[in-house]
Short mmCIF file of N, CA and C in Angstrom, two decimals:
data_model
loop_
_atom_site.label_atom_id
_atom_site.label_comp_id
_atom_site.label_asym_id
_atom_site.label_seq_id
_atom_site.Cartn_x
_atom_site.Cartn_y
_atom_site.Cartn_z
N UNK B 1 -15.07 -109.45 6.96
CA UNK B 1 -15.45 -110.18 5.76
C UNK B 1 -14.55 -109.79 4.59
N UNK B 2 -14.35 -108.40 4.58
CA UNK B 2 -13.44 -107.81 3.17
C UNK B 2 -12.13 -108.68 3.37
N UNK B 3 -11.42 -108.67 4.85
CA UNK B 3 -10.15 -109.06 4.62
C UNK B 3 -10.03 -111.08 4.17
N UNK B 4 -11.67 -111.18 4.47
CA UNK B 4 -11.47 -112.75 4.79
C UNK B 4 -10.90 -112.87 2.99
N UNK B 5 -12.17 -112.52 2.31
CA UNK B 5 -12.43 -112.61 0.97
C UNK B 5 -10.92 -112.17 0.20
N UNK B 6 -10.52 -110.97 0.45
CA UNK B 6 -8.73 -110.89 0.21
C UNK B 6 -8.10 -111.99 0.07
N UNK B 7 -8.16 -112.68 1.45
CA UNK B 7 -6.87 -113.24 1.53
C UNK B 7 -7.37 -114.35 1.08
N UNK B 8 -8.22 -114.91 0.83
CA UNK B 8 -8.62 -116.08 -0.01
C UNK B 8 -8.70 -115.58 -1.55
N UNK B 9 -8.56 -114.67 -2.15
CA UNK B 9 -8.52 -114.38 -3.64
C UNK B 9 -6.85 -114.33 -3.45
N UNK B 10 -6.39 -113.71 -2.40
CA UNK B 10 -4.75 -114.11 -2.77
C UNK B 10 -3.95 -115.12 -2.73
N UNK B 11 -4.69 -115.87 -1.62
CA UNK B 11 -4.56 -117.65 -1.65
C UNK B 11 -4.76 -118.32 -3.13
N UNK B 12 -5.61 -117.88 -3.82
CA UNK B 12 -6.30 -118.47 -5.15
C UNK B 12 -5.17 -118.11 -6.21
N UNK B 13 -4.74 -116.97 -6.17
CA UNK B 13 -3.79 -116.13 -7.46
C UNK B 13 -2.56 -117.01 -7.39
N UNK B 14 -2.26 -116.68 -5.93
CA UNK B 14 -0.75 -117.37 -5.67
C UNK B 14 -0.94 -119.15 -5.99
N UNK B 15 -1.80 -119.61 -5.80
CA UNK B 15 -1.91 -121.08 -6.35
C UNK B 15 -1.51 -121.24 -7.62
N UNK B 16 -2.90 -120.70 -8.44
CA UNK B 16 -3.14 -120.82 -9.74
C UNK B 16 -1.73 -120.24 -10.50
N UNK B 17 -0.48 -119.36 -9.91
CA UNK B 17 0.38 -118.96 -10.83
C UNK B 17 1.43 -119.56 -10.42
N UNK B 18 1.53 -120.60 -9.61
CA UNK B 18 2.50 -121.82 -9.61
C UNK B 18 2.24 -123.13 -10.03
N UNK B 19 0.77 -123.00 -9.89
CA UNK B 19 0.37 -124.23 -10.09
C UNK B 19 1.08 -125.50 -11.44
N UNK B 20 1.43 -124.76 -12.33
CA UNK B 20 1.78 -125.38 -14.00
C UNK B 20 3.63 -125.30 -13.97
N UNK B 21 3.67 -124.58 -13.18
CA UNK B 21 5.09 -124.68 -12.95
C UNK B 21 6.17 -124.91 -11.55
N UNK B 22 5.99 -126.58 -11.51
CA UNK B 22 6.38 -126.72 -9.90
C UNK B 22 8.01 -126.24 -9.58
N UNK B 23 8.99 -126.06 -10.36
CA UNK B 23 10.24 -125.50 -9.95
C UNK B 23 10.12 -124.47 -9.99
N UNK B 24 9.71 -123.73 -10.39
CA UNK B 24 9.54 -121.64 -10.21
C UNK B 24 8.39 -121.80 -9.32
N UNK B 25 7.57 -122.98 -8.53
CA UNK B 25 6.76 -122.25 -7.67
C UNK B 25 7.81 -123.00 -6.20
N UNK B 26 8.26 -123.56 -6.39
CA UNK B 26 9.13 -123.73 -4.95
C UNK B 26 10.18 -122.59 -4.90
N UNK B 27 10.66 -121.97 -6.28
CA UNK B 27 11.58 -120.86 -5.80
C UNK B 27 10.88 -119.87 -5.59
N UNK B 28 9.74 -119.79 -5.58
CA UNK B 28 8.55 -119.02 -5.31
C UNK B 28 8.34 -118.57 -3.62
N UNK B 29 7.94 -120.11 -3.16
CA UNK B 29 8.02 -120.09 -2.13
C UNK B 29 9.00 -120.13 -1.19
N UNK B 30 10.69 -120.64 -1.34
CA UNK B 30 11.25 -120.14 -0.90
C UNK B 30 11.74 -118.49 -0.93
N UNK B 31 11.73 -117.84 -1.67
CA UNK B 31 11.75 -116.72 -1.87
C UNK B 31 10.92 -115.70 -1.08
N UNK B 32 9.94 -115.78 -1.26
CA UNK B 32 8.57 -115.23 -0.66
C UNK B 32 8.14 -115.76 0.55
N UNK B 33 9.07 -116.64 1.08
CA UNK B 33 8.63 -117.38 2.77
C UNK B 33 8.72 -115.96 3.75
N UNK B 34 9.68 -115.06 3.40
CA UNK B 34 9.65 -114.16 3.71
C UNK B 34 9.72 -113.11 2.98
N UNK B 35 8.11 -112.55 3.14
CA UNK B 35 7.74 -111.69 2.18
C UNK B 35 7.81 -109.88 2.70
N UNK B 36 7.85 -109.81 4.12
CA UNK B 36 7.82 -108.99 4.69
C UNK B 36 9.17 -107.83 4.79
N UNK B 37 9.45 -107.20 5.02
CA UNK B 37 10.17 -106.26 5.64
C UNK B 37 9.44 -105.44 6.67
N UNK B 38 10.42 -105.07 7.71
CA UNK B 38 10.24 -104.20 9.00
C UNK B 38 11.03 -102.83 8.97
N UNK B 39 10.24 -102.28 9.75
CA UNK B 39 9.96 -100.75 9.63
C UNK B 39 10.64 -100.28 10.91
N UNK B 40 10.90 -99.16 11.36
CA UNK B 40 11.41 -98.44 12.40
C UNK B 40 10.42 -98.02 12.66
N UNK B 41 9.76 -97.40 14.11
CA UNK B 41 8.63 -96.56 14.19
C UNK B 41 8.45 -95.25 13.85
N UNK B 42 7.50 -94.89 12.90
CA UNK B 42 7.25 -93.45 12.23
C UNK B 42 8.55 -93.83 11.20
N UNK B 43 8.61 -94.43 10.77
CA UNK B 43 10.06 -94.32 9.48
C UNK B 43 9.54 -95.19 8.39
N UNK B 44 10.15 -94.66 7.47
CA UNK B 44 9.58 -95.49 5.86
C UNK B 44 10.83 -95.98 5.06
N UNK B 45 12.05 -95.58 6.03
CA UNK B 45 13.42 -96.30 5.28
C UNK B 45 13.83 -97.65 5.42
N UNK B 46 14.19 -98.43 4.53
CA UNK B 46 14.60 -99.87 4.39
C UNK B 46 16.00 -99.56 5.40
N UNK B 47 15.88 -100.70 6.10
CA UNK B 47 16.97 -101.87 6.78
C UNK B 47 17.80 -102.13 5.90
N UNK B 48 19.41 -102.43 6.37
CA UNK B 48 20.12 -103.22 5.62
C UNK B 48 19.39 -104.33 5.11
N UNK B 49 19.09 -104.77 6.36
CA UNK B 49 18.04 -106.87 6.58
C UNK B 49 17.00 -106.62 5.42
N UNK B 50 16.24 -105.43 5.41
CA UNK B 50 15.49 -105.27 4.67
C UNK B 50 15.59 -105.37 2.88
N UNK B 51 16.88 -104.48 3.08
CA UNK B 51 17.47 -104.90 1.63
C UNK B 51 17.63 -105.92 1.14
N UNK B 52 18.10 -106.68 2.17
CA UNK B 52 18.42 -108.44 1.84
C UNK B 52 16.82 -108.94 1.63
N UNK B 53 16.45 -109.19 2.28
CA UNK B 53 14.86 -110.08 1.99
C UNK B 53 14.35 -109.21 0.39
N UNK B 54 14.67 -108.15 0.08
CA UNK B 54 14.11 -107.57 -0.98
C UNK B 54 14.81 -107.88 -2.27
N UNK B 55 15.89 -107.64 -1.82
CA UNK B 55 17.31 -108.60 -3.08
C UNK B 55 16.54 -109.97 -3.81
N UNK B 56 16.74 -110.51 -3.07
CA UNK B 56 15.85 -112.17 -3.38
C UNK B 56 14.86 -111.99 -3.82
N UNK B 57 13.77 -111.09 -3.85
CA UNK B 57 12.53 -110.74 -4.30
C UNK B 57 12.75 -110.47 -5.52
N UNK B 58 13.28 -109.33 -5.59
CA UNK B 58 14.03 -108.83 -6.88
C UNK B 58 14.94 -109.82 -7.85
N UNK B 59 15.47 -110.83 -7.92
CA UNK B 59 16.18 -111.76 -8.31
C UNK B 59 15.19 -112.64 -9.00
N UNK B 60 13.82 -113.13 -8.11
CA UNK B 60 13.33 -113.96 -8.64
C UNK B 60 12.13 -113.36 -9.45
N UNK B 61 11.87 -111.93 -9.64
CA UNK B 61 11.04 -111.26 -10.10
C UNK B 61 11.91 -110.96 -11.86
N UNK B 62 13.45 -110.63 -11.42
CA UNK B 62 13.70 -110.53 -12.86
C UNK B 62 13.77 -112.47 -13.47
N UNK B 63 13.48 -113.11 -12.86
CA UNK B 63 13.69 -114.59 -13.22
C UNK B 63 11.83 -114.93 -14.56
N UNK B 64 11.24 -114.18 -13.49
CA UNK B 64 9.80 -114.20 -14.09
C UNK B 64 9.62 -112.70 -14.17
N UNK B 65 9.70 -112.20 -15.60
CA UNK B 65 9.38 -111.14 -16.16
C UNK B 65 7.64 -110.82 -16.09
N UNK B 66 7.08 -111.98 -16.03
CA UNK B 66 5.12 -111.72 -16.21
C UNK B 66 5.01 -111.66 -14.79
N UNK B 67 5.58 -111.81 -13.69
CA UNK B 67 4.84 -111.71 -13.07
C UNK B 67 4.49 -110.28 -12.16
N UNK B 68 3.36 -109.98 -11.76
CA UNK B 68 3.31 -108.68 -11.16
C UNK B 68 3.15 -108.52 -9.28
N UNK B 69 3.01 -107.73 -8.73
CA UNK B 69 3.05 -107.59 -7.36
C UNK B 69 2.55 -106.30 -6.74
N UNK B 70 2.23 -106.73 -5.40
CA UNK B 70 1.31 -105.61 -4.89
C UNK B 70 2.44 -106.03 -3.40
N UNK B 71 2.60 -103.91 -3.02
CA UNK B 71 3.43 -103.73 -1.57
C UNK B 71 1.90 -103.46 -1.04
N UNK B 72 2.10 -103.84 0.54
CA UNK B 72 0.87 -104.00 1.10
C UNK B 72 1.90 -103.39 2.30
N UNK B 73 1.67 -101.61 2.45
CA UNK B 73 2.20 -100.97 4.10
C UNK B 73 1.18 -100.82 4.96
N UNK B 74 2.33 -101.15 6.05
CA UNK B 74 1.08 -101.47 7.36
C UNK B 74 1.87 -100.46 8.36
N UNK B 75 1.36 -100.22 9.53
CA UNK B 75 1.97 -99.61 10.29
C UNK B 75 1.60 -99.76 11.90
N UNK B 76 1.63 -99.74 12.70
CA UNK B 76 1.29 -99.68 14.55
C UNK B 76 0.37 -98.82 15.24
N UNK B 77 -0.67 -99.37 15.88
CA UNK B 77 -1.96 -98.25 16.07
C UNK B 77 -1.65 -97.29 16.78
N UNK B 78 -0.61 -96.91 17.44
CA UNK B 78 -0.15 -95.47 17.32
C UNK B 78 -0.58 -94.10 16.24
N UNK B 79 -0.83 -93.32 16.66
CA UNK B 79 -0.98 -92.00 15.59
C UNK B 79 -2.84 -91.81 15.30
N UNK B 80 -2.40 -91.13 14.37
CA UNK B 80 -4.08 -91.02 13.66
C UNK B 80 -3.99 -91.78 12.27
N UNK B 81 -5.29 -92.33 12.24
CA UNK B 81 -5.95 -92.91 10.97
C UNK B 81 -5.03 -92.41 9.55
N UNK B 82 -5.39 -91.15 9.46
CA UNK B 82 -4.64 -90.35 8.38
C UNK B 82 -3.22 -90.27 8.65
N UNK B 83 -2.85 -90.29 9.60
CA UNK B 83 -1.19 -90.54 9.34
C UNK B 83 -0.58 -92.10 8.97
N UNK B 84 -1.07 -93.01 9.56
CA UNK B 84 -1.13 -94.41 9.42
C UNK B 84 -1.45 -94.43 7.82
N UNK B 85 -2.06 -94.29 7.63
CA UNK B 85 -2.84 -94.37 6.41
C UNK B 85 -1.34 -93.94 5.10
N UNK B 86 -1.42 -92.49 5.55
CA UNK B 86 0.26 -92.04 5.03
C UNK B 86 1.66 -92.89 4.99
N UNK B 87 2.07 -93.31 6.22
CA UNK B 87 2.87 -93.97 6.80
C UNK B 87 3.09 -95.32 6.03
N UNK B 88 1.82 -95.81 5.90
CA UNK B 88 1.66 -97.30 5.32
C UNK B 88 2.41 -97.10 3.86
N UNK B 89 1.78 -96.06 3.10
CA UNK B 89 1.68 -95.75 1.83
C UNK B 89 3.41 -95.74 1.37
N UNK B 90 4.05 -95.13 2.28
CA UNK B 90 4.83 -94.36 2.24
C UNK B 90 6.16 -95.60 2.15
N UNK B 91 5.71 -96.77 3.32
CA UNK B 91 6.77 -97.95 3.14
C UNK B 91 6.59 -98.61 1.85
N UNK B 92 5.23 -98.78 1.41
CA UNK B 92 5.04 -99.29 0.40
C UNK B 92 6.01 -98.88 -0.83
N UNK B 93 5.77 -97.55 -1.02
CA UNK B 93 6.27 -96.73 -2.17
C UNK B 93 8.25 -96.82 -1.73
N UNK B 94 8.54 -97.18 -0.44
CA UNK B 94 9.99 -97.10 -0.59
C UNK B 94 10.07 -98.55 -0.90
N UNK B 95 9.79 -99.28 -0.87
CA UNK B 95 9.57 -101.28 -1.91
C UNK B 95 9.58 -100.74 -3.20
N UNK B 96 8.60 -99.86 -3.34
CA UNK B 96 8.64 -99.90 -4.75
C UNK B 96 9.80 -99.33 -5.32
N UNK B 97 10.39 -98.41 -5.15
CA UNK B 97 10.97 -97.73 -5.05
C UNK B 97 12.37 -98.69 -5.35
N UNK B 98 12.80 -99.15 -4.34
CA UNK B 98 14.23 -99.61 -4.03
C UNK B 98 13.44 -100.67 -5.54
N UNK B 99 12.68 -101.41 -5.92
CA UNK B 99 12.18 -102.62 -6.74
C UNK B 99 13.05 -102.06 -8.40
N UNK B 100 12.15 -100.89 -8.46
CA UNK B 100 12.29 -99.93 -9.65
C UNK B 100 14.02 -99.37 -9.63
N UNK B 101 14.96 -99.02 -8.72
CA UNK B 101 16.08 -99.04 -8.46
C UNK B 101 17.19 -99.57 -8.68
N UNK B 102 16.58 -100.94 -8.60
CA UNK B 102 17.17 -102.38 -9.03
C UNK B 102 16.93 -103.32 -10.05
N UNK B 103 16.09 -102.30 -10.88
CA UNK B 103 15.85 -102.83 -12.33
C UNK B 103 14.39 -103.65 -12.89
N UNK B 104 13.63 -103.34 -11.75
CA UNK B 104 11.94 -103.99 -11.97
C UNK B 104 11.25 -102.61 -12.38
N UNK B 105 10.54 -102.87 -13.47
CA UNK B 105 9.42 -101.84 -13.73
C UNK B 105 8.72 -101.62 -12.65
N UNK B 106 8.09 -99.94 -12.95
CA UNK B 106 7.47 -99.83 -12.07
C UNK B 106 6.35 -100.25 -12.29
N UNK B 107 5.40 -100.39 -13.23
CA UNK B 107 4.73 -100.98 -13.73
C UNK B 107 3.75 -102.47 -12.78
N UNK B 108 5.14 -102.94 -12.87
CA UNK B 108 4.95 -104.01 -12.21
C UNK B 108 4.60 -104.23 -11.11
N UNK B 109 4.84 -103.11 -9.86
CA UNK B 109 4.46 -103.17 -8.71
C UNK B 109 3.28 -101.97 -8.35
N UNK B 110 2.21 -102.40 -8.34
CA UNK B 110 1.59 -101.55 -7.49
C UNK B 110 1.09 -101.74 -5.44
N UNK B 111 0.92 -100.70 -4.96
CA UNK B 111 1.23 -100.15 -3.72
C UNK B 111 -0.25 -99.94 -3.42
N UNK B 112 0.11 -100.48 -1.63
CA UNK B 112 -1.49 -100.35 -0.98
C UNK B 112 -0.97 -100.02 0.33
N UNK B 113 -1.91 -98.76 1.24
CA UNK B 113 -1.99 -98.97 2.64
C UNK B 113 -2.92 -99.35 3.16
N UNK B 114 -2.42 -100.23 4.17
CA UNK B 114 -3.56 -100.52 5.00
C UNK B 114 -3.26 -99.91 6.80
N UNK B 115 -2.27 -99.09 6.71
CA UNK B 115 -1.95 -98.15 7.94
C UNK B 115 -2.60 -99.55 9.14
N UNK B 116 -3.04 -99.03 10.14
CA UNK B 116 -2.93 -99.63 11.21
C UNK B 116 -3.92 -100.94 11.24
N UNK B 117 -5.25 -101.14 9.99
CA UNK B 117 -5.95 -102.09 10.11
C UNK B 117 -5.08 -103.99 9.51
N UNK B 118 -5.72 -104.69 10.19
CA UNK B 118 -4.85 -106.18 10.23
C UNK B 118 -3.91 -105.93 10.86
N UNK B 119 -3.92 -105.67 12.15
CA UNK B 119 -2.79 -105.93 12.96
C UNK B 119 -1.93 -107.19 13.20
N UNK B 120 -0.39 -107.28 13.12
CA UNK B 120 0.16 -108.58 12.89
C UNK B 120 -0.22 -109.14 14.42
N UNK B 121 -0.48 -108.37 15.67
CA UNK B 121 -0.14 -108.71 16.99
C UNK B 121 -1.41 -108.56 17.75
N UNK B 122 -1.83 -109.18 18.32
CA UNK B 122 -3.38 -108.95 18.83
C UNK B 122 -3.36 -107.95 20.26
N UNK B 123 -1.66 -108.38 20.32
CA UNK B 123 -1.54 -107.66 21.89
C UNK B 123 -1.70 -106.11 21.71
N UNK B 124 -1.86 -105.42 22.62
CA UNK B 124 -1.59 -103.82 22.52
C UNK B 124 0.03 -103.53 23.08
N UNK B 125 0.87 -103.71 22.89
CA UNK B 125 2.06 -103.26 23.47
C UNK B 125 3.18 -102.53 22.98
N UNK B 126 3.70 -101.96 23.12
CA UNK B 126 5.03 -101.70 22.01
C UNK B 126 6.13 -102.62 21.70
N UNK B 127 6.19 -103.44 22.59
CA UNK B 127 6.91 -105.11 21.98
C UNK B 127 6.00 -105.40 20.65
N UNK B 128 4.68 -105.83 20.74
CA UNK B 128 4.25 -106.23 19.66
C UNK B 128 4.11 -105.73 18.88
N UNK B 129 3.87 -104.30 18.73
CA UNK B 129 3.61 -102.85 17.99
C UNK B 129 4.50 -103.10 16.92
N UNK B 130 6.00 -103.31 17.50
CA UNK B 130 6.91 -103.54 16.32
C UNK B 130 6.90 -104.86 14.98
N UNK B 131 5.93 -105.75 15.34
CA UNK B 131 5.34 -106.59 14.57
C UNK B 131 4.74 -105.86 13.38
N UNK B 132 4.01 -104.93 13.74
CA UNK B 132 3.01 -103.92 12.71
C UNK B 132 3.56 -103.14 11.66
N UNK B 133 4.86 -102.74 12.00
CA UNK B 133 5.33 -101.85 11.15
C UNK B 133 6.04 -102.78 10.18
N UNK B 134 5.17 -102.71 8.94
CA UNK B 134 5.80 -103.41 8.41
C UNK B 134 5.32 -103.46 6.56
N UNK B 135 5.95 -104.08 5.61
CA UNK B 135 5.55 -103.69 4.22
C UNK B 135 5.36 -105.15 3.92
N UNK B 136 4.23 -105.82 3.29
CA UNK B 136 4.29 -107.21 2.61
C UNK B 136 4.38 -107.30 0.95
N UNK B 137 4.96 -107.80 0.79
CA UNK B 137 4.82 -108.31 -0.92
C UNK B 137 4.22 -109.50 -1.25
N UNK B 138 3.35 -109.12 -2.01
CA UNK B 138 2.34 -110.27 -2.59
C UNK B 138 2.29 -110.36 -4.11
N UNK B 139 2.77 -111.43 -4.49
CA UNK B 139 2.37 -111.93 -6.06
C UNK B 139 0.73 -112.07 -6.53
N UNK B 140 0.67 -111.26 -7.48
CA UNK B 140 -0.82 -111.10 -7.70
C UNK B 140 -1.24 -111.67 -9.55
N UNK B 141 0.38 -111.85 -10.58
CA UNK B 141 -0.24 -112.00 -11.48
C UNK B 141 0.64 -113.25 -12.15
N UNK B 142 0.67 -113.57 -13.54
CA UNK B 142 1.47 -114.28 -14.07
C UNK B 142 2.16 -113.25 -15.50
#
C-alpha cells in the first residue's frame, strides 16, 4: 500500500510541475526517460554510462533552478537488510554527490534508501539481480 500511494503522489508532482509548461516538460521527459543509473554489485561508484545519463540530468536541472529531486538507492537481495539498507544510501549519496560536483546545490537533492525492497526483477537470479542495483532520480518539486 505505502509503495502504491508513493508512486501515485510521484505520478501527481511530476504532472502538476510540467503541467503549465509543455516545452520544459518534454525536455523533462526526454531527459528523465532515463532516470536510472546502474550499480556494480556491492559498489556505490558511478559508470562512465552512468555519468552520461547524469550529465543530462544535471544540464536540465541547471536549466530549471526551482526544481528539486530525490536519489532513490536500491540494491539486490543479496546481503543483510542493514547492509542493503547502507548500500542503497550510499549510491544515492554518490548522485548526489557527483550532482553537487557539477554545480547543483546540495540542497536541492535529497537521498533515500530503499536497499533491497521494490525489486526491479521479480525473478530471483543474478541475471536479474543486476536490474536491482541501481539509483533513481525523481523530480519532486517546482
Amino acid at each position: 500500500m505505502k509503495k502504491i500511494v508513493l508512486g501515485a503522489l510521484g505520478a501527481l508532482l511530476l504532472v502538476t510541475g510540467c503541467a503549465h509548461r509543455e516545452t520544459k516538460c518534454e525536455a523533462f521527459k526526454e531527459t528523465f526517460k532515463q532516470n536510472k543509473v546502474m550499480f556494480a554489485q556491492n559498489k556505490a561508484d558511478l559508470t562512465p554510462e552512468s555519468k552520461q545519463v547524469l550529465d543530462k540530468q544535471i544540464a536540465w536541472l541547471k536549466e530549471n533552478p526551482n526544481k528539486k529531486v530525490i536519489v532513490k538507492g536500491y540494491t539486490d537481495p543479496t546481503g543483510s537488510t542493514a547492509r542493503n539498507m547502507q548500500l542503497g544510501m550510499e549510491r544515492a549519496e554518490s548522485v548526489k554527490a557527483y550532482f553537487a560536483a557539477n554545480g547543483i546545490d546540495p540542497n536541492r537533492v535529497s537521498v533515500v534508501s530503499f536497499g533491497e525492497q521494490d525489486l526491479a526483477s521479480t525473478k530471483n537470479t543474478p541475471q536479474s539481480w543486476k536490474k536491482d542495483r541501481r539509483a533513481i532520480t525523481v523530480i519532486v518539486t517546482e
